PDB file of C-alpha atoms in Angstrom:
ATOM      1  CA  UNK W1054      13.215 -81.361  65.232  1.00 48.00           C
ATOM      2  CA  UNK W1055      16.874 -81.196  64.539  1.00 51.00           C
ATOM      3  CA  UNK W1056      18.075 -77.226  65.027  1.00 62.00           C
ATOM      4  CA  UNK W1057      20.936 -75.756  62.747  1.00 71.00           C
ATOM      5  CA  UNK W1058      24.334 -76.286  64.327  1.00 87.00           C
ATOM      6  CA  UNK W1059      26.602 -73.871  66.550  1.00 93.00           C
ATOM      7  CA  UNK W1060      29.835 -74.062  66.355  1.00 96.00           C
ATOM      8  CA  UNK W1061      32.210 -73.529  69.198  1.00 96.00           C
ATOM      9  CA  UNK W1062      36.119 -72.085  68.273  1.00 96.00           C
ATOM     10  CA  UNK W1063      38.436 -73.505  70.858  1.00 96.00           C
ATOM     11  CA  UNK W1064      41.944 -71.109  70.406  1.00 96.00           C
ATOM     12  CA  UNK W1065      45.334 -71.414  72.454  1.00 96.00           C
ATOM     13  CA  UNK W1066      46.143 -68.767  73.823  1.00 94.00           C
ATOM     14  CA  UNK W1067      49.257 -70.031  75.651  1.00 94.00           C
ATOM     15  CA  UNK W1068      52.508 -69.805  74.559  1.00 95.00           C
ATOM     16  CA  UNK W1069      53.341 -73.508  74.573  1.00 96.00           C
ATOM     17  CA  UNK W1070      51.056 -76.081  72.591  1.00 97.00           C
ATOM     18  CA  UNK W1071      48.007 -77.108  73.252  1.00 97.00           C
ATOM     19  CA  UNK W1072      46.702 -81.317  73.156  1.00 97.00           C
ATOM     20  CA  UNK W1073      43.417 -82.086  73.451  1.00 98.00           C
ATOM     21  CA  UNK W1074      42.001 -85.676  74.067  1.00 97.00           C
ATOM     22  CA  UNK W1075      38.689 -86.484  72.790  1.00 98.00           C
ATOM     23  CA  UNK W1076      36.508 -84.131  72.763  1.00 97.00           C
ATOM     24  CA  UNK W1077      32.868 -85.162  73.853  1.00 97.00           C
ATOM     25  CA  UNK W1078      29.554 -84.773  75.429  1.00 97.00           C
ATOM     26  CA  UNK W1079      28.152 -85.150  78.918  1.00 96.00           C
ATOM     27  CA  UNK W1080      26.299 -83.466  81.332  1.00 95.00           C
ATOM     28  CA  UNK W1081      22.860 -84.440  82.754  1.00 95.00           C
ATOM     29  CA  UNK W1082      21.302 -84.577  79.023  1.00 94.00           C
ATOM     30  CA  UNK W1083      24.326 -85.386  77.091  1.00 95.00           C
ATOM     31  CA  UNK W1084      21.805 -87.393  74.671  1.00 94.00           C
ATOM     32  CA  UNK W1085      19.919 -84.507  73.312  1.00 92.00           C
ATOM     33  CA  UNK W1086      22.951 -82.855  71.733  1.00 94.00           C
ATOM     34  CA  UNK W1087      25.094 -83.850  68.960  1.00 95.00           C
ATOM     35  CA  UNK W1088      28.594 -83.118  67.500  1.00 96.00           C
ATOM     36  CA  UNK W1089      28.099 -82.862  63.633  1.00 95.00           C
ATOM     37  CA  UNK W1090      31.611 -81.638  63.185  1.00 96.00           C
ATOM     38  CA  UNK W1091      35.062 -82.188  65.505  1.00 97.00           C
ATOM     39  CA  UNK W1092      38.153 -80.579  64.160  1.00 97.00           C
ATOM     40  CA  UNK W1093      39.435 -80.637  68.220  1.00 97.00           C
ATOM     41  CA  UNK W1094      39.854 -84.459  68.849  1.00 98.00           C
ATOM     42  CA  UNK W1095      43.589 -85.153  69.289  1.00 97.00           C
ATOM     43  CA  UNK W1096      44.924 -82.013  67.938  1.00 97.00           C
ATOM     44  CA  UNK W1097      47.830 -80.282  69.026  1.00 97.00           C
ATOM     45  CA  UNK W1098      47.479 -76.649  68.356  1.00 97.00           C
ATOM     46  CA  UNK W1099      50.608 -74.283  67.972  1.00 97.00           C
ATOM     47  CA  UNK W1100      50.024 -70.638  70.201  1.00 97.00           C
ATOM     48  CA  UNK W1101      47.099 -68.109  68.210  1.00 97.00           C
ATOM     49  CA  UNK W1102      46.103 -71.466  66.405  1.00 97.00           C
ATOM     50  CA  UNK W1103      42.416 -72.803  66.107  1.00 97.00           C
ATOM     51  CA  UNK W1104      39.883 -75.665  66.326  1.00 97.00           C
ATOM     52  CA  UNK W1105      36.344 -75.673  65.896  1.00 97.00           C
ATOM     53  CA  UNK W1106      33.745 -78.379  66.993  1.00 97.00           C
ATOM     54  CA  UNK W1107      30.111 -77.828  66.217  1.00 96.00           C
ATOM     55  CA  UNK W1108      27.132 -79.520  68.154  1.00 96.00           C
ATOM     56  CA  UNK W1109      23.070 -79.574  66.958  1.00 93.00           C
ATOM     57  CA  UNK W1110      20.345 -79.791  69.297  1.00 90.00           C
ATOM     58  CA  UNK W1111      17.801 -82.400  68.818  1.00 84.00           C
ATOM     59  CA  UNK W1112      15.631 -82.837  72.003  1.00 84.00           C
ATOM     60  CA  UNK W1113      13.493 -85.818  72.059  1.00 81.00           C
ATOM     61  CA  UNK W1114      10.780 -84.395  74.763  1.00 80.00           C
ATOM     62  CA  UNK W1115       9.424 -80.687  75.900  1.00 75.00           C
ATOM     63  CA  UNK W1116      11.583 -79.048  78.479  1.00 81.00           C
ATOM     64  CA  UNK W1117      14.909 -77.340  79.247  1.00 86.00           C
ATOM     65  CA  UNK W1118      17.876 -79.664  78.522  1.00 90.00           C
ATOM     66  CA  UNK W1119      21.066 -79.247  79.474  1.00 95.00           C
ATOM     67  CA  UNK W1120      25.114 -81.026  78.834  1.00 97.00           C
ATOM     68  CA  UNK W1121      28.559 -79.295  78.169  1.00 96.00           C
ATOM     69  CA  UNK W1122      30.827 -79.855  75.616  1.00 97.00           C
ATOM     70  CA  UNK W1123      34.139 -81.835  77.900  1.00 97.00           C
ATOM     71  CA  UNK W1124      37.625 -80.820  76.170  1.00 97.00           C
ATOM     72  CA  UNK W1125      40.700 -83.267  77.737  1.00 97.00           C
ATOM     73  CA  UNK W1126      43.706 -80.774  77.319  1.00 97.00           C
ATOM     74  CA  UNK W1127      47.126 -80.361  78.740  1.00 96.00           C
ATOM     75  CA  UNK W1128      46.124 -77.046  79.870  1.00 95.00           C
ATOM     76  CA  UNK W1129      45.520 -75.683  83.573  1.00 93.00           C
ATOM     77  CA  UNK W1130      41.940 -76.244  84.744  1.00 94.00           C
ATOM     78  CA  UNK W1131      41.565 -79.700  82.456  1.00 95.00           C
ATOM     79  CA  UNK W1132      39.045 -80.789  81.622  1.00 95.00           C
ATOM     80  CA  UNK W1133      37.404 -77.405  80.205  1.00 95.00           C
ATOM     81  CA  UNK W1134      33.644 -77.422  79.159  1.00 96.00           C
ATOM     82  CA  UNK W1135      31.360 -75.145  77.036  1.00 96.00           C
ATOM     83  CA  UNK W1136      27.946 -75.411  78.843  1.00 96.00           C
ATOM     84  CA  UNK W1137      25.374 -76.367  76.531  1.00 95.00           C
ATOM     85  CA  UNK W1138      21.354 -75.643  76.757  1.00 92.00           C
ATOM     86  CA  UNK W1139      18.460 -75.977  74.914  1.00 86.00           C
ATOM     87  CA  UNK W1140      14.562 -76.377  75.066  1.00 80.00           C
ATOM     88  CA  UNK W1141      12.475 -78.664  74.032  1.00 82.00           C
ATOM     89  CA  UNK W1142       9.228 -78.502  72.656  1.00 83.00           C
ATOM     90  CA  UNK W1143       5.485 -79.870  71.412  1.00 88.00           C
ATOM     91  CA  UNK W1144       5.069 -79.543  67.517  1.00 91.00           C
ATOM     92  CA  UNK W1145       1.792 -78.529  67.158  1.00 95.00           C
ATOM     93  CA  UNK W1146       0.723 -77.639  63.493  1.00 96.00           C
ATOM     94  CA  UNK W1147      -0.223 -80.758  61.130  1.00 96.00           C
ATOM     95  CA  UNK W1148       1.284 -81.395  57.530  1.00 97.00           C
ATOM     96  CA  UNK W1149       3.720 -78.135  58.338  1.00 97.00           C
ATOM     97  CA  UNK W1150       5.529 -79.804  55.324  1.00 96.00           C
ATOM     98  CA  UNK W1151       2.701 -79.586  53.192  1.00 98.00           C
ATOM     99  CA  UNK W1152       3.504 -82.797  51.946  1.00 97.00           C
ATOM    100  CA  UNK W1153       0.076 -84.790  52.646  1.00 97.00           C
ATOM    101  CA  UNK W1154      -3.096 -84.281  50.241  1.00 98.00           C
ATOM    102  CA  UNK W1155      -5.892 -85.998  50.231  1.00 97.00           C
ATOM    103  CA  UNK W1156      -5.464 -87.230  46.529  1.00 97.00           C
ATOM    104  CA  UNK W1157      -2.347 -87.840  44.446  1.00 94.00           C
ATOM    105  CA  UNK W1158      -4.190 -84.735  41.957  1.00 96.00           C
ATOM    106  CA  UNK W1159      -5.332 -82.599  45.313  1.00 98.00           C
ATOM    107  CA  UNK W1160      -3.848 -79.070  45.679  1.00 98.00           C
ATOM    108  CA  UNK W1161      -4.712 -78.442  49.002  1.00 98.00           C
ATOM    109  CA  UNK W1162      -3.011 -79.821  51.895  1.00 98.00           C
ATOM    110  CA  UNK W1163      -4.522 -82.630  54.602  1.00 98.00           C
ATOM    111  CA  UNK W1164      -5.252 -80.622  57.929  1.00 98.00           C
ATOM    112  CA  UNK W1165      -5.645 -77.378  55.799  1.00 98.00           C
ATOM    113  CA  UNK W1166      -8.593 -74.898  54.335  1.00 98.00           C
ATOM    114  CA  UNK W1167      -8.076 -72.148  51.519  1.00 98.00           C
ATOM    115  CA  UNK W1168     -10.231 -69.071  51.679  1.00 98.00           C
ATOM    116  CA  UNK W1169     -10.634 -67.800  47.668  1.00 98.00           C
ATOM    117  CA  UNK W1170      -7.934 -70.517  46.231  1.00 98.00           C
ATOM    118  CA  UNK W1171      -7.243 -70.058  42.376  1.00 97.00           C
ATOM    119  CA  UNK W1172      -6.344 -73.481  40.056  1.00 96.00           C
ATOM    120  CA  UNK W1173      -2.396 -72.137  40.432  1.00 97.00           C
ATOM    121  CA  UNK W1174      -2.526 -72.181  44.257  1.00 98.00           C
ATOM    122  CA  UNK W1175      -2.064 -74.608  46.479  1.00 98.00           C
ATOM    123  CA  UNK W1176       0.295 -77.838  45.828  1.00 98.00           C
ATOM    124  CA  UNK W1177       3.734 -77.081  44.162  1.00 98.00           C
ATOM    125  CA  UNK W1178       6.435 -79.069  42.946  1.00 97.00           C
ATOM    126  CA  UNK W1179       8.764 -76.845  41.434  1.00 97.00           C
ATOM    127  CA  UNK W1180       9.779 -74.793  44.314  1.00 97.00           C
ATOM    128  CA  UNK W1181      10.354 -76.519  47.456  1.00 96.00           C
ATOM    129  CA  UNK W1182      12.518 -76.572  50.707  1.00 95.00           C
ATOM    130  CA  UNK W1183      12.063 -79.462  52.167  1.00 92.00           C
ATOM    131  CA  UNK W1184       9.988 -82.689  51.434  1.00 94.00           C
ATOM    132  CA  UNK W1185       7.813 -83.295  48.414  1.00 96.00           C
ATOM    133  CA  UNK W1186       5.841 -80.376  47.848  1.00 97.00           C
ATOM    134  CA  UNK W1187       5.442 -76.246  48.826  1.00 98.00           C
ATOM    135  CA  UNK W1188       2.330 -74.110  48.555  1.00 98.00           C
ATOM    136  CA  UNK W1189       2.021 -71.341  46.023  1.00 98.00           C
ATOM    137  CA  UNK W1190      -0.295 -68.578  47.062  1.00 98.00           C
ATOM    138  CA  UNK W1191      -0.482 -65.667  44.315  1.00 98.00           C
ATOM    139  CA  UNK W1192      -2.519 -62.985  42.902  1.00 97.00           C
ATOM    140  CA  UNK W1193      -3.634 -61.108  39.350  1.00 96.00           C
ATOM    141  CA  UNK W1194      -6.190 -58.903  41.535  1.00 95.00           C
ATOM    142  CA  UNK W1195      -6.292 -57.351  45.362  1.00 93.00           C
ATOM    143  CA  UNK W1196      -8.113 -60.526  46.790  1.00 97.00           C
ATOM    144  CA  UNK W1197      -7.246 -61.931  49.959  1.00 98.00           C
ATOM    145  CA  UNK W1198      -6.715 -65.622  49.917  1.00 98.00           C
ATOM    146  CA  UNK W1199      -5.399 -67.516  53.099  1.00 98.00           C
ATOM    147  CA  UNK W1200      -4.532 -70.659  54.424  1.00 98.00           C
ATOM    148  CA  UNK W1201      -5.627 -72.020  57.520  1.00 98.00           C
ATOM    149  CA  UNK W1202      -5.066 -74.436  60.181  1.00 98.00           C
ATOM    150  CA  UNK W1203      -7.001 -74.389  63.633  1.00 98.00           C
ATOM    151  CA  UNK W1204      -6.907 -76.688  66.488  1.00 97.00           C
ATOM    152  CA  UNK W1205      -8.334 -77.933  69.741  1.00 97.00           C
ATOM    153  CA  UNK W1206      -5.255 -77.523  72.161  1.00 96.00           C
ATOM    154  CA  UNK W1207      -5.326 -76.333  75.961  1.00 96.00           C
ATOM    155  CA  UNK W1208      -2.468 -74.579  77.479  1.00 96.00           C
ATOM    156  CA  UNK W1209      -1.634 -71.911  80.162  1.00 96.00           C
ATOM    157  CA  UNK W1210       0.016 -68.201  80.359  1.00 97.00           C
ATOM    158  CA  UNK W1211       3.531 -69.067  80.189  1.00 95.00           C
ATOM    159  CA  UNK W1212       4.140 -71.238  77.358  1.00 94.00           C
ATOM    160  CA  UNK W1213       6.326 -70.759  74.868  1.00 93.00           C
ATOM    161  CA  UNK W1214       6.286 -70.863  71.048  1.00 94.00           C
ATOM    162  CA  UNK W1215       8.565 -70.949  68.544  1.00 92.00           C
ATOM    163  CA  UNK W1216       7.253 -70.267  65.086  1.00 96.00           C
ATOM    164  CA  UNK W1217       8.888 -70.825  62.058  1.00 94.00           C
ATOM    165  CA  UNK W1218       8.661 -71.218  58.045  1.00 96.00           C
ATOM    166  CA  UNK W1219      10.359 -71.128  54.882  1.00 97.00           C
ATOM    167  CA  UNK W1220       9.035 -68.696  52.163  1.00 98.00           C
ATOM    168  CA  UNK W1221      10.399 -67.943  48.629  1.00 98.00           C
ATOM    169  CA  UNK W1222       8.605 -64.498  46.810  1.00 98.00           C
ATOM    170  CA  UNK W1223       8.314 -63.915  43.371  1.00 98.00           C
ATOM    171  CA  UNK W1224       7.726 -60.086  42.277  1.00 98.00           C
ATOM    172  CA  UNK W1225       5.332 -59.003  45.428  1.00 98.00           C
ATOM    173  CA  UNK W1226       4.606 -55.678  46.002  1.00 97.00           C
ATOM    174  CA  UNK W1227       4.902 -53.517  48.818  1.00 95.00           C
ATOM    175  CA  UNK W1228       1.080 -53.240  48.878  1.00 93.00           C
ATOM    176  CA  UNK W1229      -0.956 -55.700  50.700  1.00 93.00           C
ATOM    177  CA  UNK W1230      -0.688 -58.316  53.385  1.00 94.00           C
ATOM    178  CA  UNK W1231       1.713 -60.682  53.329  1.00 97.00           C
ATOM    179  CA  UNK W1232       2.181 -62.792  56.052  1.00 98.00           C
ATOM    180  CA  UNK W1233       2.183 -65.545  58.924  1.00 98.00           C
ATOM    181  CA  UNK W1234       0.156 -65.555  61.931  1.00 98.00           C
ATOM    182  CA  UNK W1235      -0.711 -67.338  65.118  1.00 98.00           C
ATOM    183  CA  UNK W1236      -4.098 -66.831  66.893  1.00 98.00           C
ATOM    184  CA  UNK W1237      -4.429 -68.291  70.690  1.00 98.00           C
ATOM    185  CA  UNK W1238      -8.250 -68.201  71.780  1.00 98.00           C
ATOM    186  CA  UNK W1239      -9.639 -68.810  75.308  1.00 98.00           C
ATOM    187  CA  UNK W1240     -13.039 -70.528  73.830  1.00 97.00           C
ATOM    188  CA  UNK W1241     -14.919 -66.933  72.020  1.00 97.00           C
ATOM    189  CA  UNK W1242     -12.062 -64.865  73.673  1.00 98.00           C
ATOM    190  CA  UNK W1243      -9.583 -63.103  72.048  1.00 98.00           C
ATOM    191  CA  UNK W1244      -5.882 -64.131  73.877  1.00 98.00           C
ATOM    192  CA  UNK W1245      -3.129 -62.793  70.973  1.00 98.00           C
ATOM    193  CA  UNK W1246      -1.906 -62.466  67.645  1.00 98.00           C
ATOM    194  CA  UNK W1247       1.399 -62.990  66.631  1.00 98.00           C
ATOM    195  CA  UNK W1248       2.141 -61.724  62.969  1.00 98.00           C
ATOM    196  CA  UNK W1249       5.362 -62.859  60.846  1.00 97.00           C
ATOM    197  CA  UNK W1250       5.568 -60.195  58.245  1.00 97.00           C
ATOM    198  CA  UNK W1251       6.865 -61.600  55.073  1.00 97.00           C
ATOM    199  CA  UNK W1252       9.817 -59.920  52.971  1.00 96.00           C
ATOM    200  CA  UNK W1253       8.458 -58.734  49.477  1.00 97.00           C
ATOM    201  CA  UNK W1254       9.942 -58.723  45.953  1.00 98.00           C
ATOM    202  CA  UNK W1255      11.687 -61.575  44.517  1.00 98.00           C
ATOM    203  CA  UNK W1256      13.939 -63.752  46.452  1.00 98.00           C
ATOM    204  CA  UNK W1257      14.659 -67.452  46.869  1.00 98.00           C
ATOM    205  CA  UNK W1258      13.570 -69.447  50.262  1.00 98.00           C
ATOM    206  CA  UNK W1259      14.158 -67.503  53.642  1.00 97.00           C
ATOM    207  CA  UNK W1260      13.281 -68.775  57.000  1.00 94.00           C
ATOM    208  CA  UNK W1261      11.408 -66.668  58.722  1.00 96.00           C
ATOM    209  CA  UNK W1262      11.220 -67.130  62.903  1.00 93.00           C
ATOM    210  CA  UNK W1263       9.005 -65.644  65.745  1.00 95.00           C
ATOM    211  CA  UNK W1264       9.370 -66.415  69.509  1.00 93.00           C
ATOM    212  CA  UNK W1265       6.318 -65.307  71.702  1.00 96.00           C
ATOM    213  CA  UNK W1266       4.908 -65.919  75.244  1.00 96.00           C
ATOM    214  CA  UNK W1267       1.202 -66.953  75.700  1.00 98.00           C
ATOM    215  CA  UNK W1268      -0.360 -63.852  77.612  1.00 98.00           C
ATOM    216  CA  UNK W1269      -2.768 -66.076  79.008  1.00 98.00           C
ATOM    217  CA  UNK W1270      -4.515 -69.645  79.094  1.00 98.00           C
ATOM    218  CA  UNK W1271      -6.208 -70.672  75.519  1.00 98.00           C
ATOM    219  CA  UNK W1272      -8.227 -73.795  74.537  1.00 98.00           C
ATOM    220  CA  UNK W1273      -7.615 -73.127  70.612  1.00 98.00           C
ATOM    221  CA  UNK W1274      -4.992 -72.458  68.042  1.00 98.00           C
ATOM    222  CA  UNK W1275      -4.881 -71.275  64.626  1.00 98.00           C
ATOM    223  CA  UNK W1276      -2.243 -70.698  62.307  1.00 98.00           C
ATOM    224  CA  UNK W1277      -2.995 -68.631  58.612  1.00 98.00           C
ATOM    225  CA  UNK W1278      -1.409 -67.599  55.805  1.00 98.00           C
ATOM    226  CA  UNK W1279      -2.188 -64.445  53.957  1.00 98.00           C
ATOM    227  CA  UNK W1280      -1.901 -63.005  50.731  1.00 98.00           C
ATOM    228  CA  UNK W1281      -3.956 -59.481  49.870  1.00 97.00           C
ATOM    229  CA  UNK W1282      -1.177 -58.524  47.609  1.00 97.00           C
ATOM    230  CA  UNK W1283      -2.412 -57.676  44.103  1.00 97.00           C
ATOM    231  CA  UNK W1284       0.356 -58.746  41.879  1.00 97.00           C
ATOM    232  CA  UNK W1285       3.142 -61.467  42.722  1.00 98.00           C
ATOM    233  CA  UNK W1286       3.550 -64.868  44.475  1.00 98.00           C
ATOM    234  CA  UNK W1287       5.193 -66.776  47.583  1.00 98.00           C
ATOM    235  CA  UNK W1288       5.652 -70.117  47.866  1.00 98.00           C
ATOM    236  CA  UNK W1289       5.692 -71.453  51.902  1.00 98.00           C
ATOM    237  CA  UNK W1290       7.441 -74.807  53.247  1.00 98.00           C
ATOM    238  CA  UNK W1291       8.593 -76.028  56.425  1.00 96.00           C
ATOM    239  CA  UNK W1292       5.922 -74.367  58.769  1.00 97.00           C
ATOM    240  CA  UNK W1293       6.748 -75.480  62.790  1.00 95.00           C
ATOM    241  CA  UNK W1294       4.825 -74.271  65.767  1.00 96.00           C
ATOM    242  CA  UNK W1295       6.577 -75.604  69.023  1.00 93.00           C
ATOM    243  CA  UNK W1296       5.589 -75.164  72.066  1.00 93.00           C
ATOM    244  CA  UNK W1297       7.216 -75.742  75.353  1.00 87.00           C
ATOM    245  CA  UNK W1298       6.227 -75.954  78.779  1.00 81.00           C
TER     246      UNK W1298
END
């Protein structure tokens, strides 16, 4: 999973000019980091002038990962470096894109169940983020309608989760529930409940993002989507659950 990029503003503060080489990465994980942008390489900036370099984080395994950023420069203490760390980790929920169905006219999502679906839920076109397809869930009445996803996985206290989706609203009210969760059970035991609660109005895709610890060890996951809302509509796309070590 390929994270948004930071960018890192590199200024001279001397009073003579600064030339830096090539800027690039290394470290002990230099290959799970990449520069999407380099305005530093072979510049020569003038005193209270700037460069910018930005670098993504794509980790290819679970885990803490580490490299800096290595700027060549005529300056005292050359070669500087921006440290650089990240962590990996474990995608866990199924069609998150909600771009599999099991029928080219389906409106429900492979690896997912409705609760209380009408014919305009499920399967959108119109509005997406990412991929081929969002899922509209909307009301004309105070029903609740959700979306679930629940899964067989083992893990221990300690692990951490990073939970995150896109969601675009159309006229919801401030009454009702609206909003992500993720469940952790222990087989019939109750471990914890993490709740995203979705913005309301109208207003085009957000992404919404929720960092938690597991309290304890759990043998089952479920994620859910709700809508209780009377009146109104979201559209959700680009669901992740990772989990790291």
């Amino acid at each position: 999973l390929l994270l948004p990029a930071r960018t890192f503003v590199v200024k001279n503060t001397g009073q003579a000019a600064l030339i830096i080489g090539t800027v690039s990465l290394a470290g002990v994980a230099p290959g799970q980091f990449h520069i999407t942008a380099n305005g530093c390489s072979g510049k020569k900036l003038a005193p209270g002038i700037t460069c910018a370099v930005a670098v993504t984080f794509n980790p290819t395994s679970a885990g803490t990962k580490s490299a800096f950023l290595n700027f060549p420069d005529n300056a005292l203490g050359s070669p500087h470096r921006i440290p650089l760390t990240g962590k990996g980790g474990v995608e866990l929920s199924v069609n998150g894109g909600f771009n599999l169905y099991p029928t080219s006219t389906a409106k429900i999502p492979t690896g997912w169940k409705p609760l209380h679906f009408a014919k305009t839920d499920g399967k959108n076109t119109a509005y997406k983020k990412e991929g081929s397809a969002s899922v509209r869930i909307g009301n004309t009445t105070a029903i609740t309608k959700t979306l679930t996803q629940a899964r067989a996985l083992s893990g221990r206290a300690g692990n951490t989760f990073l939970f995150r989706l896109w969601v675009k609203g159309q006229n919801i009210p401030a009454t009702g529930v609206v909003q992500a969760e993720v469940v952790l059970w222990n087989g019939t035991t109750f471990v914890t409940d993490q709740v995203i609660p979705l913005p309301r109005g109208t207003y085009g895709f957000t992404q919404q993002i929720l960092s938690f610890t597991a309290p304890g060890p759990y043998t089952r996951i479920v994620i859910r989507l709700w809508y209780t809302a009377p009146t109104g509509a979201a559209w959700f796309d680009g669901l992740s659950l990772l989990r790291s070590p």
